[in-house]
Structure formats: structure tokens, C-alpha cells
DNA sequence: AGCACGATTAACT
DNA sequence: GTTAATCGTGCTC
């Protein structure tokens, strides 16, 4: 597996929890006018099945959730709070609704482009939230349903150095305030522990 | 047709 | 810590 190889569809055609965990350390790449804007994924959450009361698919197949029921390796991008876009990757077999929400990145390429969109905030807060990522990488509803595994994709993921278990924090998903248990507290959030990248770069 | 709320963010006290 | 911004979605009437 070469460092710059893209994640194939088989990567996404697996347990959503496994996908979310293994996405940590991989590289999200957005091609804009031939230029790469990219960052390492450092936080992700799993949403899976109609039983999961935190998942949009709890409402079943609707116009909005259609993409989540579709084939894996596609982007599920939705709009919320009247102003923010959220990026997810569809997982598991076609017909089963599941996805991974990309919650935070460590920016690595195209920093000046990211800065131009996020410079009202300090660099620490450029891509430390799901809405911020979409703003920084210019991802909106145009990408809903986009195939991440096509050769000509403008949004895709590349393999990165795996993050060891001891440097991964696992806990409840964020922002599910009104969701009943056990879904509200189920530990489906995966996060690279604070300091991991600054420590390894010494 | 109306309504409550949201997988959030930034600004504020 | 609290709160406004702002509108699509799904549910109820």
C-alpha cells in the first residue's frame, strides 16, 4: 500500500465502526482548480442503521437519507442549522444506511486557500469542527452523492500512517442532546488524542 | 400549512 | 457558561 494510494471502495464496504476508526490518520483531499487542499482526518463518528436514533436514517428512506442507503464510498453531504454543511462517507453494503461523519482535520496542503476562507479565526480553529471542514474545503450540497472512488473524483481519501490504539480516544458522539439512550452515549466517536502529531514530529 | 428542532458555529457575559 | 443566526427536514394538524 503506497502512501498516496486512494482508499478503495472495499475500505468503505465494512463495519462503520471499523471504517471510522481506520479513517483516523488518513488524508482527505479536495481538488480545486487542479490544486490540492487536504488534511489528515483526526476525528470521526459512526452513524449506522435505522435503529440508531442518532442517525438521520432513523426516519427511514427519505429524499435526504437516500444517499446513505446507497452504495459505499460516496459522500453524504447535508445542510443543518440553516447555515452549515456536514461531510460524511457512506459505509457498509448498499441498502443498509450508514455513514461516517468527518468532524476534524489537521490541515496539510493548500493552507493559503484554507486561510482565505477561515482567517476570521486562529489556525487552531480552521478545521476543528464538521461545519468548519466544509467551509475550509468548499464542500457543499454539490458533493452529495459524489463517488469518492472514481479516478476523476475531486474529493477522495488517501492512505496515511495508522494511528496506534494508545493514541485514540473513544467516546460518545457529539451534539446528540435530544437523542434517547443508549444511542446518545454509545461510544461511536473516534478521536486522535491531543498532542499526538506534535509529539511525533520531534 | 404550521411547527419544533437540528450530527453547529461564533460571539458574547 | 449562554445565545443568536438561519432554513431544510420530517412530523402533526
Coordinates of N, CA and C (backbone and C1' of nucleotides) in Angstrom, one line a residue:
Chain A
X1 N 0.8 -1.2 0.0 CA 0.0 0.0 0.0 C 0.9 1.3 0.0
X2 N 0.8 2.0 -1.1 CA 1.6 3.2 -1.1 C 0.9 4.4 -0.4
X3 N 1.7 5.3 0.1 CA 1.2 6.4 0.9 C 0.2 7.2 0.2
X4 N 0.4 7.4 -1.2 CA -0.6 8.3 -1.9 C -1.7 7.5 -2.5
X5 N -1.8 6.2 -2.3 CA -2.9 5.5 -2.9 C -4.2 5.9 -2.2
X6 N -5.3 5.9 -3.1 CA -6.6 6.2 -2.5 C -7.3 5.1 -1.9
X7 N -8.1 5.3 -0.9 CA -8.9 4.3 -0.3 C -9.9 3.8 -1.3
X8 N -9.9 2.4 -1.5 CA -10.8 1.8 -2.5 C -12.2 1.6 -1.9
X9 N -13.1 1.3 -2.7 CA -14.5 1.1 -2.2 C -14.5 0.0 -1.1
X10 N -13.7 -1.0 -1.3 CA -13.7 -2.1 -0.3 C -13.4 -1.6 1.1
X11 N -12.6 -0.5 1.2 CA -12.4 0.1 2.5 C -13.7 0.5 3.2
X12 N -14.6 1.1 2.4 CA -15.8 1.6 3.0 C -16.9 0.6 3.1
X13 N -16.7 -0.6 2.5 CA -17.7 -1.7 2.5 C -17.5 -2.6 3.7
X14 N -17.4 -2.0 4.8 CA -17.2 -2.8 6.1 C -17.9 -2.1 7.2
X15 N -17.7 -2.7 8.4 CA -18.4 -2.2 9.6 C -18.1 -0.7 9.7
X16 N -19.1 0.1 10.0 CA -19.0 1.6 10.1 C -18.0 2.0 11.2
X17 N -18.0 1.2 12.3 CA -17.1 1.5 13.4 C -15.7 1.3 13.0
X18 N -15.4 0.2 12.2 CA -14.1 -0.1 11.7 C -13.6 1.0 10.8
X19 N -14.5 1.4 9.9 CA -14.2 2.5 8.9 C -13.8 3.8 9.7
X20 N -14.7 4.2 10.6 CA -14.5 5.4 11.4 C -13.1 5.4 12.1
X21 N -12.8 4.3 12.7 CA -11.5 4.1 13.4 C -10.3 4.2 12.5
X22 N -10.4 3.5 11.3 CA -9.3 3.5 10.4 C -9.2 4.7 9.6
X23 N -10.2 5.5 9.5 CA -10.1 6.8 8.8 C -9.1 7.7 9.5
X24 N -8.9 7.6 10.8 CA -8.0 8.4 11.6 C -6.6 8.3 11.0
X25 N -6.0 9.4 10.7 CA -4.7 9.4 10.1 C -4.6 9.4 8.6
X26 N -5.8 9.1 8.0 CA -5.8 9.1 6.5 C -6.0 10.5 6.1
X27 N -5.9 10.8 4.8 CA -5.8 12.1 4.3 C -7.0 12.5 3.4
X28 N -7.8 13.4 3.8 CA -8.9 13.9 3.0 C -8.4 14.9 2.0
X29 N -8.7 14.7 0.7 CA -8.1 15.5 -0.4 C -9.3 16.1 -1.2
X30 N -9.2 17.4 -1.4 CA -10.2 18.2 -2.2 C -9.4 18.8 -3.3
X31 N -9.8 18.5 -4.6 CA -9.1 19.1 -5.8 C -9.9 20.3 -6.2
X32 N -9.2 21.5 -6.2 CA -9.9 22.7 -6.6 C -9.0 23.4 -7.6
X33 N -9.5 23.5 -8.8 CA -8.8 24.1 -9.9 C -7.4 23.5 -10.1
X34 N -7.4 22.1 -9.9 CA -6.1 21.4 -10.1 C -5.2 21.4 -8.9
X35 N -5.6 22.2 -7.9 CA -4.8 22.3 -6.7 C -5.3 21.4 -5.6
X36 N -4.4 20.9 -4.8 CA -4.9 20.0 -3.6 C -5.0 20.9 -2.4
X37 N -6.2 20.7 -1.7 CA -6.4 21.2 -0.4 C -6.7 20.0 0.4
X38 N -5.9 19.8 1.5 CA -6.0 18.5 2.2 C -5.7 18.6 3.6
X39 N -6.1 17.5 4.3 CA -5.7 17.4 5.7 C -5.9 16.0 6.3
X40 N -5.2 15.7 7.4 CA -5.3 14.4 8.0 C -6.6 14.4 8.8
X41 N -7.3 13.3 8.7 CA -8.6 13.1 9.5 C -8.2 12.8 10.9
X42 N -8.7 13.6 11.9 CA -8.3 13.3 13.3 C -9.5 13.1 14.2
X43 N -10.7 13.2 13.6 CA -11.9 12.9 14.4 C -13.0 12.5 13.5
X44 N -13.7 11.4 13.8 CA -14.8 10.8 13.0 C -15.8 10.1 13.9
X45 N -17.1 10.1 13.4 CA -18.1 9.4 14.2 C -18.9 8.5 13.3
X46 N -19.4 7.4 13.9 CA -20.2 6.4 13.1 C -21.7 6.6 13.4
X47 N -22.4 6.5 12.3 CA -23.9 6.6 12.4 C -24.4 5.4 11.5
X48 N -25.1 4.5 12.2 CA -25.5 3.3 11.4 C -26.8 2.7 11.7
X49 N -27.6 2.5 10.7 CA -28.9 1.8 10.7 C -30.1 2.6 11.1
X50 N -31.3 2.1 10.8 CA -32.5 2.8 11.2 C -32.8 2.7 12.7
X51 N -32.1 1.8 13.4 CA -32.4 1.6 14.8 C -31.6 2.7 15.6
X52 N -30.5 3.2 15.0 CA -29.7 4.2 15.6 C -30.5 5.5 15.7
X53 N -30.9 5.9 16.9 CA -31.8 7.1 17.0 C -31.0 8.4 16.9
X54 N -29.7 8.3 16.7 CA -28.9 9.5 16.4 C -28.6 9.7 15.0
X55 N -29.0 8.7 14.2 CA -28.7 8.7 12.7 C -29.9 9.2 12.0
X56 N -29.7 10.0 10.9 CA -30.8 10.5 10.1 C -31.6 9.4 9.5
X57 N -31.0 8.2 9.3 CA -31.7 7.1 8.7 C -32.8 6.5 9.7
X58 N -32.9 7.1 10.9 CA -34.0 6.6 11.8 C -35.3 6.9 11.2
X59 N -35.4 7.9 10.3 CA -36.6 8.3 9.6 C -36.9 7.4 8.4
X60 N -36.0 6.4 8.2 CA -36.1 5.5 7.0 C -35.6 6.2 5.7
X61 N -36.1 5.7 4.6 CA -35.7 6.2 3.3 C -36.4 7.4 3.0
X62 N -35.8 8.6 3.0 CA -36.4 9.8 2.6 C -35.5 10.5 1.6
X63 N -36.0 11.6 1.0 CA -35.1 12.3 0.0 C -33.8 12.6 0.6
X64 N -33.7 13.0 1.8 CA -32.5 13.4 2.4 C -31.6 12.2 2.7
X65 N -32.1 11.1 3.1 CA -31.3 9.9 3.6 C -31.0 8.9 2.4
X66 N -31.6 9.2 1.2 CA -31.4 8.4 0.1 C -29.9 7.9 -0.2
X67 N -29.0 8.9 0.0 CA -27.6 8.6 -0.3 C -27.0 7.6 0.7
X68 N -27.5 7.7 1.9 CA -27.0 6.8 3.0 C -27.4 5.3 2.7
X69 N -28.5 5.1 2.0 CA -29.0 3.8 1.7 C -28.2 3.3 0.4
X70 N -27.5 4.1 -0.2 CA -26.9 3.8 -1.5 C -25.6 3.1 -1.3
X71 N -24.8 2.9 -2.4 CA -23.5 2.2 -2.3 C -22.5 2.9 -1.5
X72 N -21.5 2.2 -0.8 CA -20.5 2.8 0.0 C -19.5 3.5 -0.9
X73 N -18.7 4.3 -0.2 CA -17.6 5.1 -0.9 C -18.1 6.3 -1.6
X74 N -19.4 6.8 -1.2 CA -19.9 8.0 -1.7 C -20.0 9.0 -0.6
X75 N -20.0 10.3 -0.9 CA -20.2 11.4 0.0 C -21.7 11.6 0.4
X76 N -22.0 11.7 1.7 CA -23.3 12.1 2.1 C -23.1 13.5 2.7
X77 N -23.6 14.5 2.0 CA -23.4 15.9 2.5 C -24.7 16.6 2.7
X78 N -24.9 17.0 4.0 CA -26.2 17.6 4.3 C -26.1 19.0 4.9
X79 N -27.2 19.7 5.0 CA -27.2 21.1 5.4 C -27.9 21.2 6.8
X80 N -27.4 21.9 7.7 CA -28.1 21.9 9.0 C -27.9 23.3 9.7
X81 N -28.8 23.6 10.6 CA -28.8 24.8 11.4 C -28.9 26.0 10.4
X82 N -29.5 25.8 9.2 CA -29.7 26.9 8.3 C -28.4 27.5 7.7
X83 N -27.2 26.9 8.0 CA -26.0 27.5 7.6 C -24.8 26.6 7.4
X84 N -24.8 25.4 7.9 CA -23.6 24.6 7.9 C -23.8 23.3 7.1
X85 N -22.7 23.0 6.3 CA -22.7 21.7 5.6 C -21.9 20.7 6.4
X86 N -22.3 19.4 6.3 CA -21.6 18.4 7.0 C -21.2 17.3 6.0
X87 N -20.0 16.8 6.1 CA -19.4 15.8 5.2 C -19.4 14.4 5.9
X88 N -20.0 13.4 5.2 CA -20.0 12.0 5.7 C -19.5 11.1 4.5
X89 N -19.0 9.9 4.9 CA -18.8 8.9 3.9 C -19.7 7.7 4.1
X90 N -20.4 7.3 3.0 CA -21.3 6.2 3.1 C -20.5 4.9 3.3
X91 N -21.0 4.0 4.2 CA -20.3 2.8 4.5 C -21.3 1.6 4.4
X92 N -20.7 0.4 4.5 CA -21.4 -0.9 4.5 C -22.1 -1.2 3.2
X93 N -22.8 -2.3 3.1 CA -23.4 -2.7 1.9 C -24.6 -1.8 1.4
X94 N -24.7 -1.7 0.1 CA -25.8 -0.9 -0.4 C -27.1 -1.5 0.2
X95 N -28.0 -0.6 0.5 CA -29.3 -1.0 1.1 C -29.3 -0.8 2.6
X96 N -28.2 -0.9 3.3 CA -28.1 -0.6 4.7 C -27.6 0.8 4.9
X97 N -28.4 1.7 5.6 CA -28.0 3.1 5.8 C -27.0 3.3 6.8
X98 N -25.8 3.8 6.5 CA -24.7 4.0 7.4 C -23.7 5.0 6.8
X99 N -23.1 5.7 7.7 CA -22.1 6.7 7.3 C -21.2 7.1 8.4
X100 N -20.0 7.7 8.0 CA -19.1 8.2 9.0 C -19.0 9.8 8.8
X101 N -19.3 10.5 9.9 CA -19.2 12.0 9.9 C -17.7 12.4 10.1
X102 N -17.2 13.2 9.2 CA -15.8 13.7 9.4 C -15.9 15.0 10.2
X103 N -15.3 14.9 11.4 CA -15.5 16.0 12.4 C -14.3 16.9 12.5
X104 N -13.1 16.5 12.2 CA -11.9 17.4 12.4 C -10.8 16.9 11.5
X105 N -10.0 17.9 11.0 CA -8.8 17.6 10.2 C -7.6 18.4 10.8
X106 N -6.4 17.8 10.4 CA -5.2 18.6 10.6 C -4.8 19.0 9.2
X107 N -4.9 20.3 8.9 CA -4.6 20.8 7.6 C -3.1 20.5 7.2
X108 N -2.9 20.0 5.9 CA -1.6 19.7 5.5 C -1.2 20.3 4.1
X109 N -2.2 20.6 3.3 CA -1.9 21.2 2.0 C -3.0 22.2 1.6
X110 N -2.6 23.2 0.8 CA -3.5 24.3 0.5 C -3.8 25.2 1.6
X111 N -2.8 25.4 2.5 CA -3.0 26.2 3.7 C -3.5 27.6 3.4
X112 N -2.9 28.2 2.3 CA -3.3 29.6 2.0 C -4.8 29.7 1.5
X113 N -5.3 28.6 0.8 CA -6.7 28.6 0.4 C -7.5 28.4 1.7
X114 N -7.2 27.5 2.6 CA -7.9 27.3 3.8 C -7.9 28.7 4.6
X115 N -6.8 29.3 4.7 CA -6.7 30.6 5.4 C -7.6 31.6 4.8
X116 N -7.7 31.6 3.5 CA -8.6 32.7 2.9 C -10.0 32.5 3.3
X117 N -10.4 31.3 3.6 CA -11.8 31.0 4.0 C -12.0 31.0 5.5
X118 N -11.0 30.8 6.2 CA -11.1 30.6 7.7 C -10.3 31.7 8.5
X119 N -9.8 32.7 7.8 CA -8.9 33.6 8.5 C -9.6 34.6 9.5
X120 N -10.9 34.4 9.7 CA -11.5 35.2 10.8 C -11.2 34.5 12.1
X121 N -10.7 33.3 12.1 CA -10.4 32.5 13.3 C -8.9 32.1 13.3
X122 N -8.4 31.9 14.5 CA -7.0 31.4 14.6 C -6.8 30.0 14.0
X123 N -5.6 29.7 13.5 CA -5.3 28.5 12.8 C -5.8 27.2 13.5
X124 N -5.7 27.3 14.9 CA -6.2 26.2 15.7 C -7.6 25.8 15.4
X125 N -8.4 26.8 15.0 CA -9.8 26.5 14.8 C -10.2 26.5 13.3
X126 N -9.3 26.3 12.4 CA -9.6 26.3 11.0 C -10.5 25.1 10.6
X127 N -10.2 23.9 11.1 CA -10.9 22.7 10.7 C -11.2 21.8 11.9
X128 N -11.5 22.4 13.0 CA -11.8 21.6 14.2 C -13.3 21.4 14.5
X129 N -14.1 21.3 13.4 CA -15.5 21.0 13.5 C -16.0 20.7 12.1
X130 N -17.1 19.9 12.1 CA -17.6 19.4 10.8 C -18.0 20.5 9.8
X131 N -18.6 21.5 10.4 CA -19.0 22.7 9.5 C -17.8 23.4 9.0
X132 N -16.8 23.5 9.9 CA -15.6 24.3 9.5 C -14.8 23.6 8.4
X133 N -14.8 22.2 8.4 CA -14.1 21.5 7.4 C -14.8 21.8 6.0
X134 N -16.1 21.8 6.0 CA -16.8 22.1 4.7 C -16.6 23.5 4.2
X135 N -16.5 24.4 5.1 CA -16.2 25.8 4.7 C -14.8 25.9 4.2
X136 N -13.8 25.3 4.9 CA -12.4 25.4 4.6 C -12.1 24.7 3.2
X137 N -12.8 23.6 2.9 CA -12.5 22.9 1.7 C -13.6 23.1 0.6
X138 N -14.5 24.1 0.8 CA -15.5 24.4 -0.2 C -16.3 23.2 -0.6
X139 N -16.8 22.5 0.4 CA -17.7 21.3 0.2 C -19.1 21.7 0.5
X140 N -20.0 21.5 -0.4 CA -21.4 21.9 -0.2 C -22.3 20.8 -0.8
X141 N -23.6 21.1 -1.0 CA -24.5 20.1 -1.5 C -24.2 19.5 -2.9
X142 N -23.4 20.2 -3.6 CA -23.0 19.7 -4.9 C -22.2 18.4 -4.8
X143 N -21.7 18.1 -3.6 CA -20.9 16.9 -3.4 C -21.8 15.8 -2.8
X144 N -23.1 16.1 -2.5 CA -23.9 15.0 -2.0 C -24.0 13.9 -3.1
X145 N -23.7 12.7 -2.7 CA -23.7 11.6 -3.6 C -22.5 11.4 -4.5
X146 N -21.5 12.3 -4.3 CA -20.3 12.2 -5.1 C -19.5 10.9 -4.8
X147 N -19.0 10.2 -5.8 CA -18.3 8.9 -5.7 C -16.8 9.3 -5.3
X148 N -16.4 8.9 -4.1 CA -15.0 9.1 -3.7 C -14.0 8.2 -4.4
X149 N -14.5 7.2 -5.0 CA -13.6 6.1 -5.5 C -13.4 6.2 -7.1
X150 N -14.0 7.2 -7.7 CA -13.8 7.4 -9.1 C -12.4 8.0 -9.4
X151 N -11.8 7.6 -10.5 CA -10.5 8.1 -10.8 C -10.5 9.6 -10.9
X152 N -11.6 10.2 -11.4 CA -11.6 11.6 -11.6 C -12.3 12.4 -10.5
X153 N -12.4 11.8 -9.3 CA -13.1 12.4 -8.2 C -12.3 13.7 -7.8
X154 N -13.1 14.7 -7.4 CA -12.5 15.9 -6.9 C -12.5 15.9 -5.3
X155 N -13.0 14.8 -4.8 CA -13.0 14.7 -3.3 C -12.7 13.2 -3.1
X156 N -11.6 12.9 -2.3 CA -11.3 11.5 -2.1 C -10.4 11.4 -0.8
X157 N -10.0 10.1 -0.5 CA -9.2 9.9 0.7 C -8.0 9.1 0.4
X158 N -6.9 9.4 0.9 CA -5.6 8.7 0.7 C -5.2 8.0 2.0
X159 N -4.5 6.9 1.8 CA -3.9 6.2 3.0 C -3.0 7.1 3.7
X160 N -2.9 7.0 5.0 CA -2.0 7.7 5.8 C -1.3 6.7 6.8
X161 N -0.5 7.2 7.7 CA 0.1 6.4 8.7 C -0.9 6.1 9.8
X162 N -1.1 4.8 10.1 CA -2.1 4.4 11.0 C -1.9 5.0 12.4
X163 N -2.9 5.3 13.1 CA -2.8 5.9 14.5 C -2.9 4.7 15.5
X164 N -1.8 4.5 16.3 CA -1.9 3.4 17.3 C -3.0 3.6 18.3
X165 N -3.6 2.4 18.8 CA -4.7 2.4 19.7 C -4.5 3.3 20.9
X166 N -3.2 3.3 21.4 CA -3.0 4.1 22.6 C -3.1 5.6 22.4
X167 N -3.2 6.0 21.1 CA -3.3 7.4 20.8 C -4.7 7.8 20.3
X168 N -5.6 6.9 20.5 CA -7.0 7.1 20.0 C -8.0 7.2 21.2
X169 N -8.7 8.3 21.3 CA -9.7 8.4 22.3 C -11.1 8.0 21.7
X170 N -11.8 7.2 22.5 CA -13.1 6.8 22.0 C -14.2 7.2 23.0
X171 N -15.3 7.8 22.5 CA -16.3 8.2 23.4 C -17.7 8.5 22.7
X172 N -18.6 9.0 23.5 CA -20.0 9.3 22.9 C -19.9 10.3 21.8
X173 N -20.8 10.2 20.8 CA -20.9 11.2 19.7 C -21.3 12.5 20.2
X174 N -20.9 13.6 19.5 CA -21.2 14.9 19.9 C -22.5 15.5 19.4
X175 N -23.2 16.3 20.2 CA -24.3 17.0 19.7 C -25.6 16.3 19.6
X176 N -25.7 15.1 20.2 CA -27.0 14.3 20.2 C -27.8 14.6 21.4
X177 N -27.9 15.8 21.8 CA -28.5 16.2 23.0 C -29.9 15.6 23.3
X178 N -30.7 15.5 22.2 CA -32.1 15.1 22.4 C -32.4 13.7 22.0
X179 N -31.3 12.9 21.9 CA -31.4 11.5 21.4 C -31.5 10.6 22.6
X180 N -32.4 9.6 22.5 CA -32.6 8.7 23.7 C -31.4 7.7 23.8
X181 N -31.2 7.2 25.0 CA -30.3 6.1 25.3 C -30.7 4.8 24.6
X182 N -29.8 3.9 24.3 CA -28.4 4.0 24.5 C -27.7 4.8 23.4
X183 N -28.4 5.3 22.4 CA -27.7 5.9 21.3 C -27.0 7.2 21.6
X184 N -27.5 7.9 22.6 CA -26.9 9.2 23.0 C -25.5 9.0 23.5
X185 N -25.3 7.9 24.2 CA -24.0 7.7 24.9 C -23.1 6.6 24.3
X186 N -23.6 5.9 23.3 CA -22.9 4.8 22.7 C -21.5 5.4 22.1
X187 N -20.4 4.7 22.4 CA -19.1 5.3 22.1 C -18.7 5.1 20.7
X188 N -19.3 5.8 19.8 CA -19.0 5.7 18.4 C -18.3 6.9 17.8
X189 N -17.6 7.7 18.7 CA -16.7 8.8 18.3 C -15.3 8.4 18.4
X190 N -14.5 8.6 17.4 CA -13.1 8.3 17.4 C -12.3 9.5 17.2
X191 N -11.2 9.7 18.0 CA -10.5 11.0 18.0 C -9.0 10.7 18.3
X192 N -8.2 11.3 17.5 CA -6.7 11.2 17.7 C -6.4 12.1 19.0
X193 N -5.8 11.4 19.9 CA -5.6 12.1 21.2 C -4.7 13.4 21.1
X194 N -5.0 14.3 21.9 CA -4.3 15.6 21.9 C -2.8 15.4 22.0
X195 N -2.1 16.1 21.1 CA -0.6 16.1 21.2 C 0.1 15.0 20.4
X196 N -0.7 14.1 19.8 CA -0.1 13.0 19.0 C 0.8 13.5 17.9
X197 N 0.3 14.4 17.1 CA 1.1 14.9 15.9 C 2.2 15.8 16.3
X198 N 2.0 16.6 17.3 CA 3.1 17.5 17.8 C 4.2 16.7 18.4
X199 N 3.8 15.6 19.1 CA 4.8 14.7 19.8 C 5.7 14.0 18.7
X200 N 5.0 13.4 17.7 CA 5.7 12.6 16.8 C 6.6 13.4 15.8
X201 N 6.4 14.7 15.7 CA 7.2 15.5 14.8 C 8.5 16.0 15.4
X202 N 8.8 15.5 16.6 CA 10.0 16.0 17.3 C 11.2 15.2 16.7
Chain B
dA1 P -49.8 25.6 1.4 O5' -50.3 25.4 3.0 C5' -51.3 26.3 3.5 C4' -51.2 26.3 5.0 C3' -50.0 27.1 5.5 O3' -50.4 27.8 6.7 C1' -49.7 24.9 6.2
dG2 P -49.5 28.9 7.5 O5' -49.1 28.0 8.8 C5' -50.1 27.4 9.6 C4' -49.4 26.6 10.7 C3' -48.2 27.3 11.4 O3' -48.3 27.1 12.8 C1' -47.5 25.2 10.6
dC3 P -47.4 27.9 13.8 O5' -46.5 26.8 14.4 C5' -47.1 25.6 14.8 C4' -46.0 24.5 15.0 C3' -44.8 25.1 15.6 O3' -44.5 24.5 16.9 C1' -44.2 23.7 13.8
dA4 P -43.6 25.3 18.0 O5' -42.7 24.1 18.4 C5' -43.1 22.7 18.3 C4' -41.9 21.8 18.1 C3' -40.7 22.3 18.9 O3' -40.0 21.1 19.4 C1' -40.2 22.2 16.6
dC5 P -38.7 21.3 20.4 O5' -37.6 20.9 19.4 C5' -37.6 19.6 18.7 C4' -36.6 19.6 17.6 C3' -35.2 20.1 18.1 O3' -34.2 19.1 17.8 C1' -35.7 21.1 16.1
dG6 P -32.9 18.9 18.6 O5' -31.9 18.5 17.4 C5' -32.4 17.6 16.3 C4' -31.8 18.0 15.0 C3' -30.2 18.2 15.2 O3' -29.6 17.7 14.0 C1' -31.2 20.2 14.3
dA7 P -29.1 16.2 14.0 O5' -27.5 16.4 14.2 C5' -27.0 16.5 15.5 C4' -25.5 16.4 15.5 C3' -24.8 17.3 14.5 O3' -23.4 17.5 14.9 C1' -24.6 15.1 13.7
dT8 P -23.1 18.8 15.8 O5' -23.6 20.1 14.9 C5' -23.0 20.3 13.6 C4' -22.6 21.7 13.5 C3' -21.3 22.1 14.3 O3' -20.3 22.6 13.4 C1' -23.0 23.7 14.6
dT9 P -18.8 23.0 13.9 O5' -18.9 24.6 14.0 C5' -19.3 25.3 12.9 C4' -19.6 26.8 13.2 C3' -18.4 27.5 13.9 O3' -18.0 28.5 13.1 C1' -20.5 27.9 15.0
dA10 P -16.6 29.3 13.4 O5' -17.1 30.6 14.2 C5' -18.0 31.4 13.5 C4' -18.5 32.5 14.4 C3' -17.4 33.2 15.2 O3' -17.7 34.6 15.1 C1' -19.1 32.4 16.7
dA11 P -16.6 35.7 15.7 O5' -17.6 36.4 16.7 C5' -18.9 36.7 16.4 C4' -19.7 37.0 17.6 C3' -18.9 37.9 18.6 O3' -19.7 38.9 19.1 C1' -19.7 35.9 19.7
dC12 P -19.0 40.1 20.0 O5' -19.7 40.1 21.4 C5' -21.2 39.8 21.4 C4' -21.5 39.1 22.7 C3' -20.8 39.7 23.9 O3' -21.8 40.5 24.7 C1' -20.9 37.3 24.0
dT13 P -21.2 41.4 25.9 O5' -21.6 40.6 27.2 C5' -22.9 40.0 27.3 C4' -22.9 39.2 28.7 C3' -22.3 40.0 29.8 O3' -23.1 39.8 31.0 C1' -21.3 37.8 29.5
Chain C
dG1 P -19.6 24.7 31.2 O5' -20.7 25.8 31.0 C5' -21.5 26.1 32.1 C4' -21.9 27.6 32.1 C3' -22.9 28.0 31.0 O3' -24.2 27.9 31.6 C1' -21.1 29.5 31.0
dT2 P -25.5 27.6 30.7 O5' -25.7 28.9 29.9 C5' -25.9 30.1 30.5 C4' -26.1 31.2 29.5 C3' -27.2 30.9 28.5 O3' -28.1 32.1 28.4 C1' -25.2 31.4 27.3
dT3 P -29.5 31.9 27.7 O5' -29.1 32.5 26.2 C5' -28.5 33.7 26.1 C4' -28.2 34.0 24.6 C3' -29.3 33.5 23.7 O3' -29.6 34.5 22.7 C1' -27.3 32.6 23.0
dA4 P -31.1 34.5 22.0 O5' -30.7 35.3 20.7 C5' -29.6 36.2 20.7 C4' -29.0 36.2 19.3 C3' -29.9 36.1 18.1 O3' -29.4 36.9 17.1 C1' -28.4 34.3 18.1
dA5 P -30.4 37.1 15.8 O5' -29.6 36.3 14.7 C5' -28.3 36.5 14.4 C4' -27.7 35.4 13.5 C3' -28.7 35.1 12.3 O3' -28.0 35.1 11.1 C1' -28.0 33.1 13.5
dT6 P -28.8 35.5 9.8 O5' -29.3 34.1 9.3 C5' -28.5 33.1 8.9 C4' -29.2 31.9 8.6 C3' -30.6 32.2 7.9 O3' -30.8 31.3 6.8 C1' -30.9 30.8 9.8
dC7 P -31.8 31.7 5.6 O5' -32.4 30.3 5.2 C5' -31.5 29.3 4.9 C4' -32.2 27.9 5.2 C3' -33.6 27.9 4.7 O3' -33.9 26.5 4.3 C1' -33.5 27.3 6.9
dG8 P -34.1 26.2 2.7 O5' -33.9 24.6 2.7 C5' -32.6 24.1 3.0 C4' -32.7 22.8 3.7 C3' -33.8 21.8 3.2 O3' -33.2 20.5 3.2 C1' -34.3 22.3 5.4
dT9 P -34.0 19.3 2.5 O5' -34.6 18.5 3.8 C5' -33.8 18.1 4.8 C4' -34.6 17.6 6.0 C3' -35.7 16.7 5.5 O3' -35.4 15.4 6.1 C1' -36.4 18.3 7.1
dG10 P -36.3 14.1 5.7 O5' -37.3 13.9 6.8 C5' -36.9 13.8 8.1 C4' -38.0 14.0 9.1 C3' -39.2 13.1 8.8 O3' -39.7 12.6 10.0 C1' -39.9 15.4 8.9
dC11 P -40.8 11.4 10.1 O5' -41.9 12.1 11.1 C5' -41.5 12.8 12.3 C4' -42.6 13.7 12.8 C3' -44.0 13.1 12.7 O3' -44.6 13.2 13.9 C1' -43.9 15.2 11.7
dT12 P -46.0 12.5 14.2 O5' -47.0 13.7 14.3 C5' -46.7 14.8 15.2 C4' -47.6 16.0 15.0 C3' -49.1 15.5 15.0 O3' -49.8 16.5 15.8 C1' -48.6 16.8 13.0
dC13 P -51.4 16.2 16.1 O5' -52.2 17.3 15.3 C5' -51.8 18.6 15.4 C4' -52.5 19.5 14.3 C3' -54.0 19.2 14.1 O3' -54.7 20.4 14.1 C1' -52.9 19.1 12.1

